[in-house]
Amino acid sequence: MALRLTYYGHACFSVAAGGKSLLFDPFIRPNELAKHIDVSAIHADYIFISHAHFDHLADAQEIAARCKATVVSNYEIAEWFAQKGLQVHHMNHGGKWKFDFGTVKYVAAIHTSSFPDGAYGGQPGGFVAETPDGNFYYSGDTALTMDMQLIPLTCAPLTAAILCIGDNFTMGVEDAVHAAQFVKCRKVVGVHYDTFGYIRIDKDAARKKFADAGLELLLPAIGETIEIK
Ligand code: NI
Ligand code: MN
């Protein structure tokens, strides 16, 4: 039993779990650091969108159409994709749904969520997935928030937490250490760093800050697949 996570740069990753491929926040083609990734080779059964910002959905429509994937997000974002003819599943904060690979809950995030065209993207969120291969929390773009403390109270113990660590727009490393403690998860995959000037980080210093707190920060290379148990 292990989560197989592939990192595609920025806040985009896929997890193979419950026999399905779950893709999160696809932003690959516009990412200068991810030029070696062949987007047309990525398979997704589900595409989860945390919020409507461009750096979380640039490639979603193309991948969803090609793979006939189901786009899962808050009501407004799911509706925006439904109007483009894609298969969607609408959720909203605090709600969970049993999919064919496991159960997913849409949880709170503190951020904003407008589409590139200015359309309203609802309120931003994160996801907690419970699957036969492990359980994980993806924070989406968010500040550190006390609501994270609800996750270990209401969800199964986590195998991994995928947290934004790039600062400026989201939590930085110091706050992400607190977030990992709030959700009671030792293994953290850092995302939303290095893509733009404002969010460049010192990776060794970041790993050390997590290690000093008794946590492990995993920073897979873009295109790398890791197994988390
Ligand atoms: Ni954002
Ligand atoms: Mn972002």
Tab-separated table of C-alpha atoms and ligand atoms in Angstrom:
chain	number	residue	atom	x	y	z
A	1	MET	CA	0.000	0.000	0.000
A	2	ALA	CA	1.571	3.243	-1.143
A	3	LEU	CA	0.632	6.461	-2.854
A	4	ARG	CA	2.425	6.907	-6.178
A	5	LEU	CA	2.815	10.643	-6.687
A	6	THR	CA	4.205	12.231	-9.848
A	7	TYR	CA	5.170	15.913	-9.730
A	8	TYR	CA	4.544	18.024	-12.844
A	9	GLY	CA	5.832	21.337	-11.526
A	10	HIS	CA	4.258	24.279	-9.689
A	11	ALA	CA	1.203	22.890	-7.837
A	12	CYS	CA	0.470	20.138	-10.355
A	13	PHE	CA	0.830	16.480	-9.443
A	14	SER	CA	-0.937	13.211	-10.004
A	15	VAL	CA	-1.601	10.437	-7.537
A	16	ALA	CA	-2.256	6.845	-8.582
A	17	ALA	CA	-4.675	5.484	-5.989
A	18	GLY	CA	-7.626	3.134	-5.903
A	19	GLY	CA	-6.863	2.065	-9.472
A	20	LYS	CA	-7.368	5.578	-10.881
A	21	SER	CA	-5.161	8.459	-11.889
A	22	LEU	CA	-6.000	11.635	-9.980
A	23	LEU	CA	-4.515	14.836	-11.429
A	24	PHE	CA	-4.403	18.045	-9.402
A	25	ASP	CA	-4.202	21.664	-10.618
A	26	PRO	CA	-2.733	21.133	-14.114
A	27	PHE	CA	-0.457	24.040	-15.095
A	28	ILE	CA	2.268	22.543	-17.246
A	29	ARG	CA	2.545	24.033	-20.763
A	30	PRO	CA	2.902	27.644	-19.533
A	31	ASN	CA	5.481	26.586	-16.899
A	32	GLU	CA	9.020	27.319	-18.146
A	33	LEU	CA	10.394	24.769	-15.652
A	34	ALA	CA	8.179	21.953	-17.027
A	35	LYS	CA	9.055	22.184	-20.749
A	36	HIS	CA	10.261	18.546	-20.737
A	37	ILE	CA	6.842	17.231	-19.684
A	38	ASP	CA	4.749	15.759	-22.505
A	39	VAL	CA	1.250	16.853	-21.526
A	40	SER	CA	-0.327	14.670	-24.218
A	41	ALA	CA	1.111	11.589	-22.452
A	42	ILE	CA	-0.547	12.373	-19.111
A	43	HIS	CA	-3.577	10.259	-18.331
A	44	ALA	CA	-6.168	11.405	-15.817
A	45	ASP	CA	-9.405	9.783	-14.696
A	46	TYR	CA	-10.199	12.758	-12.464
A	47	ILE	CA	-8.890	16.325	-12.454
A	48	PHE	CA	-9.163	18.186	-9.158
A	49	ILE	CA	-9.060	21.988	-9.256
A	50	SER	CA	-8.409	23.786	-5.956
A	51	HIS	CA	-9.346	27.263	-7.217
A	52	ALA	CA	-9.813	29.187	-10.455
A	53	HIS	CA	-6.434	30.919	-10.825
A	54	PHE	CA	-4.655	30.368	-14.148
A	55	ASP	CA	-1.648	28.683	-12.520
A	56	HIS	CA	-3.976	25.857	-11.374
A	57	LEU	CA	-6.023	25.069	-14.473
A	58	ALA	CA	-4.191	26.101	-17.652
A	59	ASP	CA	-4.113	22.554	-19.111
A	60	ALA	CA	-7.267	21.216	-17.440
A	61	GLN	CA	-9.680	21.596	-20.341
A	62	GLU	CA	-7.415	19.884	-22.874
A	63	ILE	CA	-6.519	16.956	-20.609
A	64	ALA	CA	-10.118	16.490	-19.411
A	65	ALA	CA	-11.438	16.426	-22.980
A	66	ARG	CA	-8.759	14.025	-24.246
A	67	CYS	CA	-9.025	11.610	-21.275
A	68	LYS	CA	-12.779	12.030	-20.735
A	69	ALA	CA	-11.812	12.814	-17.160
A	70	THR	CA	-14.220	14.142	-14.555
A	71	VAL	CA	-13.356	17.643	-13.313
A	72	VAL	CA	-13.942	17.925	-9.555
A	73	SER	CA	-14.069	21.311	-7.879
A	74	ASN	CA	-16.290	23.779	-6.083
A	75	TYR	CA	-19.697	24.545	-7.603
A	76	GLU	CA	-18.640	27.589	-9.639
A	77	ILE	CA	-15.506	26.041	-11.120
A	78	ALA	CA	-17.237	22.733	-11.926
A	79	GLU	CA	-20.024	24.683	-13.622
A	80	TRP	CA	-17.497	26.697	-15.687
A	81	PHE	CA	-16.042	23.401	-17.008
A	82	ALA	CA	-19.506	21.850	-17.487
A	83	GLN	CA	-20.387	24.736	-19.799
A	84	LYS	CA	-17.387	23.764	-21.928
A	85	GLY	CA	-18.970	20.336	-22.383
A	86	LEU	CA	-16.795	18.478	-19.884
A	87	GLN	CA	-17.863	15.871	-17.360
A	88	VAL	CA	-17.816	17.393	-13.885
A	89	HIS	CA	-18.558	16.700	-10.248
A	90	HIS	CA	-19.611	19.721	-8.194
A	91	MET	CA	-18.592	19.923	-4.546
A	92	ASN	CA	-18.427	22.582	-1.887
A	93	HIS	CA	-16.742	23.178	1.444
A	94	GLY	CA	-17.205	20.536	4.114
A	95	GLY	CA	-18.793	18.057	1.732
A	96	LYS	CA	-17.428	14.637	0.889
A	97	TRP	CA	-18.275	12.145	-1.825
A	98	LYS	CA	-17.500	8.488	-2.351
A	99	PHE	CA	-15.926	8.110	-5.796
A	100	ASP	CA	-14.920	4.778	-7.375
A	101	PHE	CA	-11.313	5.171	-6.079
A	102	GLY	CA	-12.088	6.456	-2.579
A	103	THR	CA	-13.667	9.329	-0.686
A	104	VAL	CA	-12.834	13.000	-1.198
A	105	LYS	CA	-13.694	15.955	1.025
A	106	TYR	CA	-13.453	19.565	-0.154
A	107	VAL	CA	-11.997	21.637	2.668
A	108	ALA	CA	-11.381	25.293	3.405
A	109	ALA	CA	-8.495	27.397	2.140
A	110	ILE	CA	-7.776	31.085	2.636
A	111	HIS	CA	-6.954	32.595	-0.757
A	112	THR	CA	-8.916	34.061	-3.708
A	113	SER	CA	-10.412	32.354	-6.767
A	114	SER	CA	-11.166	34.397	-9.898
A	115	PHE	CA	-10.884	32.932	-13.415
A	116	PRO	CA	-8.444	34.493	-15.899
A	117	ASP	CA	-11.469	36.016	-17.704
A	118	GLY	CA	-12.642	37.634	-14.453
A	119	ALA	CA	-15.481	35.142	-13.875
A	120	TYR	CA	-16.289	34.294	-10.265
A	121	GLY	CA	-14.503	31.119	-9.194
A	122	GLY	CA	-16.293	30.524	-5.908
A	123	GLN	CA	-14.247	30.159	-2.753
A	124	PRO	CA	-10.863	28.385	-2.924
A	125	GLY	CA	-10.379	25.020	-1.289
A	126	GLY	CA	-8.231	21.981	-0.715
A	127	PHE	CA	-8.945	18.257	-0.866
A	128	VAL	CA	-8.631	15.346	1.531
A	129	ALA	CA	-8.658	11.964	-0.224
A	130	GLU	CA	-9.045	8.611	1.532
A	131	THR	CA	-8.103	5.720	-0.748
A	132	PRO	CA	-7.124	2.043	-0.398
A	133	ASP	CA	-3.507	3.091	-1.187
A	134	GLY	CA	-3.290	5.811	1.447
A	135	ASN	CA	-4.835	9.090	2.532
A	136	PHE	CA	-3.637	12.548	1.598
A	137	TYR	CA	-4.415	16.222	1.982
A	138	TYR	CA	-3.722	18.762	-0.749
A	139	SER	CA	-3.925	22.267	0.690
A	140	GLY	CA	-4.359	24.178	-2.570
A	141	ASP	CA	-3.167	27.784	-2.356
A	142	THR	CA	-3.797	28.896	1.190
A	143	ALA	CA	-2.602	30.756	4.210
A	144	LEU	CA	-1.970	28.782	7.359
A	145	THR	CA	-5.417	28.465	8.919
A	146	MET	CA	-6.798	27.046	12.153
A	147	ASP	CA	-9.331	25.132	10.040
A	148	MET	CA	-6.515	22.701	9.190
A	149	GLN	CA	-6.851	21.415	12.758
A	150	LEU	CA	-10.270	20.036	11.808
A	151	ILE	CA	-8.726	17.607	9.326
A	152	PRO	CA	-7.284	15.091	11.833
A	153	LEU	CA	-10.507	15.390	13.848
A	154	THR	CA	-12.769	14.558	10.909
A	155	CYS	CA	-10.691	12.515	8.448
A	156	ALA	CA	-8.628	9.317	8.540
A	157	PRO	CA	-4.903	9.609	9.453
A	158	LEU	CA	-2.873	11.038	6.575
A	159	THR	CA	-0.126	9.261	4.659
A	160	ALA	CA	1.014	12.526	3.047
A	161	ALA	CA	0.246	16.230	3.015
A	162	ILE	CA	0.870	18.187	-0.185
A	163	LEU	CA	1.396	21.774	0.948
A	164	CYS	CA	2.221	25.068	-0.746
A	165	ILE	CA	5.564	26.370	0.527
A	166	GLY	CA	6.556	29.202	-1.838
A	167	ASP	CA	5.432	32.185	0.284
A	168	ASN	CA	4.235	35.582	-1.045
A	169	PHE	CA	0.938	34.217	-2.501
A	170	THR	CA	0.547	31.308	-0.043
A	171	MET	CA	2.088	29.772	3.047
A	172	GLY	CA	5.862	29.836	3.160
A	173	VAL	CA	8.038	27.129	4.676
A	174	GLU	CA	7.665	28.253	8.307
A	175	ASP	CA	3.865	28.305	8.133
A	176	ALA	CA	3.775	25.017	6.204
A	177	VAL	CA	5.647	23.376	9.111
A	178	HIS	CA	2.789	24.494	11.369
A	179	ALA	CA	0.278	23.250	8.787
A	180	ALA	CA	1.856	19.784	8.792
A	181	GLN	CA	1.604	19.777	12.589
A	182	PHE	CA	-2.024	20.962	12.432
A	183	VAL	CA	-2.978	18.105	10.078
A	184	LYS	CA	-0.780	15.654	12.035
A	185	CYS	CA	1.214	14.420	9.043
A	186	ARG	CA	4.976	13.790	9.058
A	187	LYS	CA	5.473	13.409	5.300
A	188	VAL	CA	5.036	16.599	3.318
A	189	VAL	CA	5.373	17.161	-0.420
A	190	GLY	CA	6.140	20.818	-1.101
A	191	VAL	CA	4.505	22.535	-4.090
A	192	HIS	CA	3.897	26.085	-5.429
A	193	TYR	CA	7.557	27.171	-5.284
A	194	ASP	CA	10.311	28.241	-7.731
A	195	THR	CA	7.956	28.791	-10.708
A	196	PHE	CA	8.061	32.601	-10.580
A	197	GLY	CA	10.502	35.070	-9.056
A	198	TYR	CA	8.344	35.840	-6.032
A	199	ILE	CA	8.209	32.206	-4.900
A	200	ARG	CA	11.820	30.990	-5.277
A	201	ILE	CA	12.977	29.103	-2.199
A	202	ASP	CA	16.190	27.661	-0.754
A	203	LYS	CA	15.356	23.951	-0.920
A	204	ASP	CA	18.062	22.774	1.483
A	205	ALA	CA	17.023	25.363	4.075
A	206	ALA	CA	13.384	24.314	3.625
A	207	ARG	CA	14.204	20.617	4.112
A	208	LYS	CA	16.162	21.518	7.245
A	209	LYS	CA	13.282	23.522	8.743
A	210	PHE	CA	10.984	20.526	8.336
A	211	ALA	CA	13.611	18.100	9.657
A	212	ASP	CA	14.185	20.318	12.720
A	213	ALA	CA	10.468	19.942	13.477
A	214	GLY	CA	10.648	16.143	13.126
A	215	LEU	CA	8.978	16.234	9.698
A	216	GLU	CA	10.119	15.165	6.237
A	217	LEU	CA	9.882	17.549	3.281
A	218	LEU	CA	9.850	15.744	-0.059
A	219	LEU	CA	10.665	17.842	-3.131
A	220	PRO	CA	10.452	15.517	-6.147
A	221	ALA	CA	11.972	16.764	-9.416
A	222	ILE	CA	9.541	17.809	-12.144
A	223	GLY	CA	8.574	14.565	-13.885
A	224	GLU	CA	9.720	12.370	-10.976
A	225	THR	CA	7.458	9.750	-9.406
A	226	ILE	CA	7.784	8.941	-5.708
A	227	GLU	CA	6.100	6.354	-3.516
A	228	ILE	CA	4.819	7.454	-0.114
A	229	LYS	CA	3.902	4.882	2.523
B	1	NI	NI	-3.924	31.023	-6.525
B	2	MN	MN	-1.328	29.658	-7.333
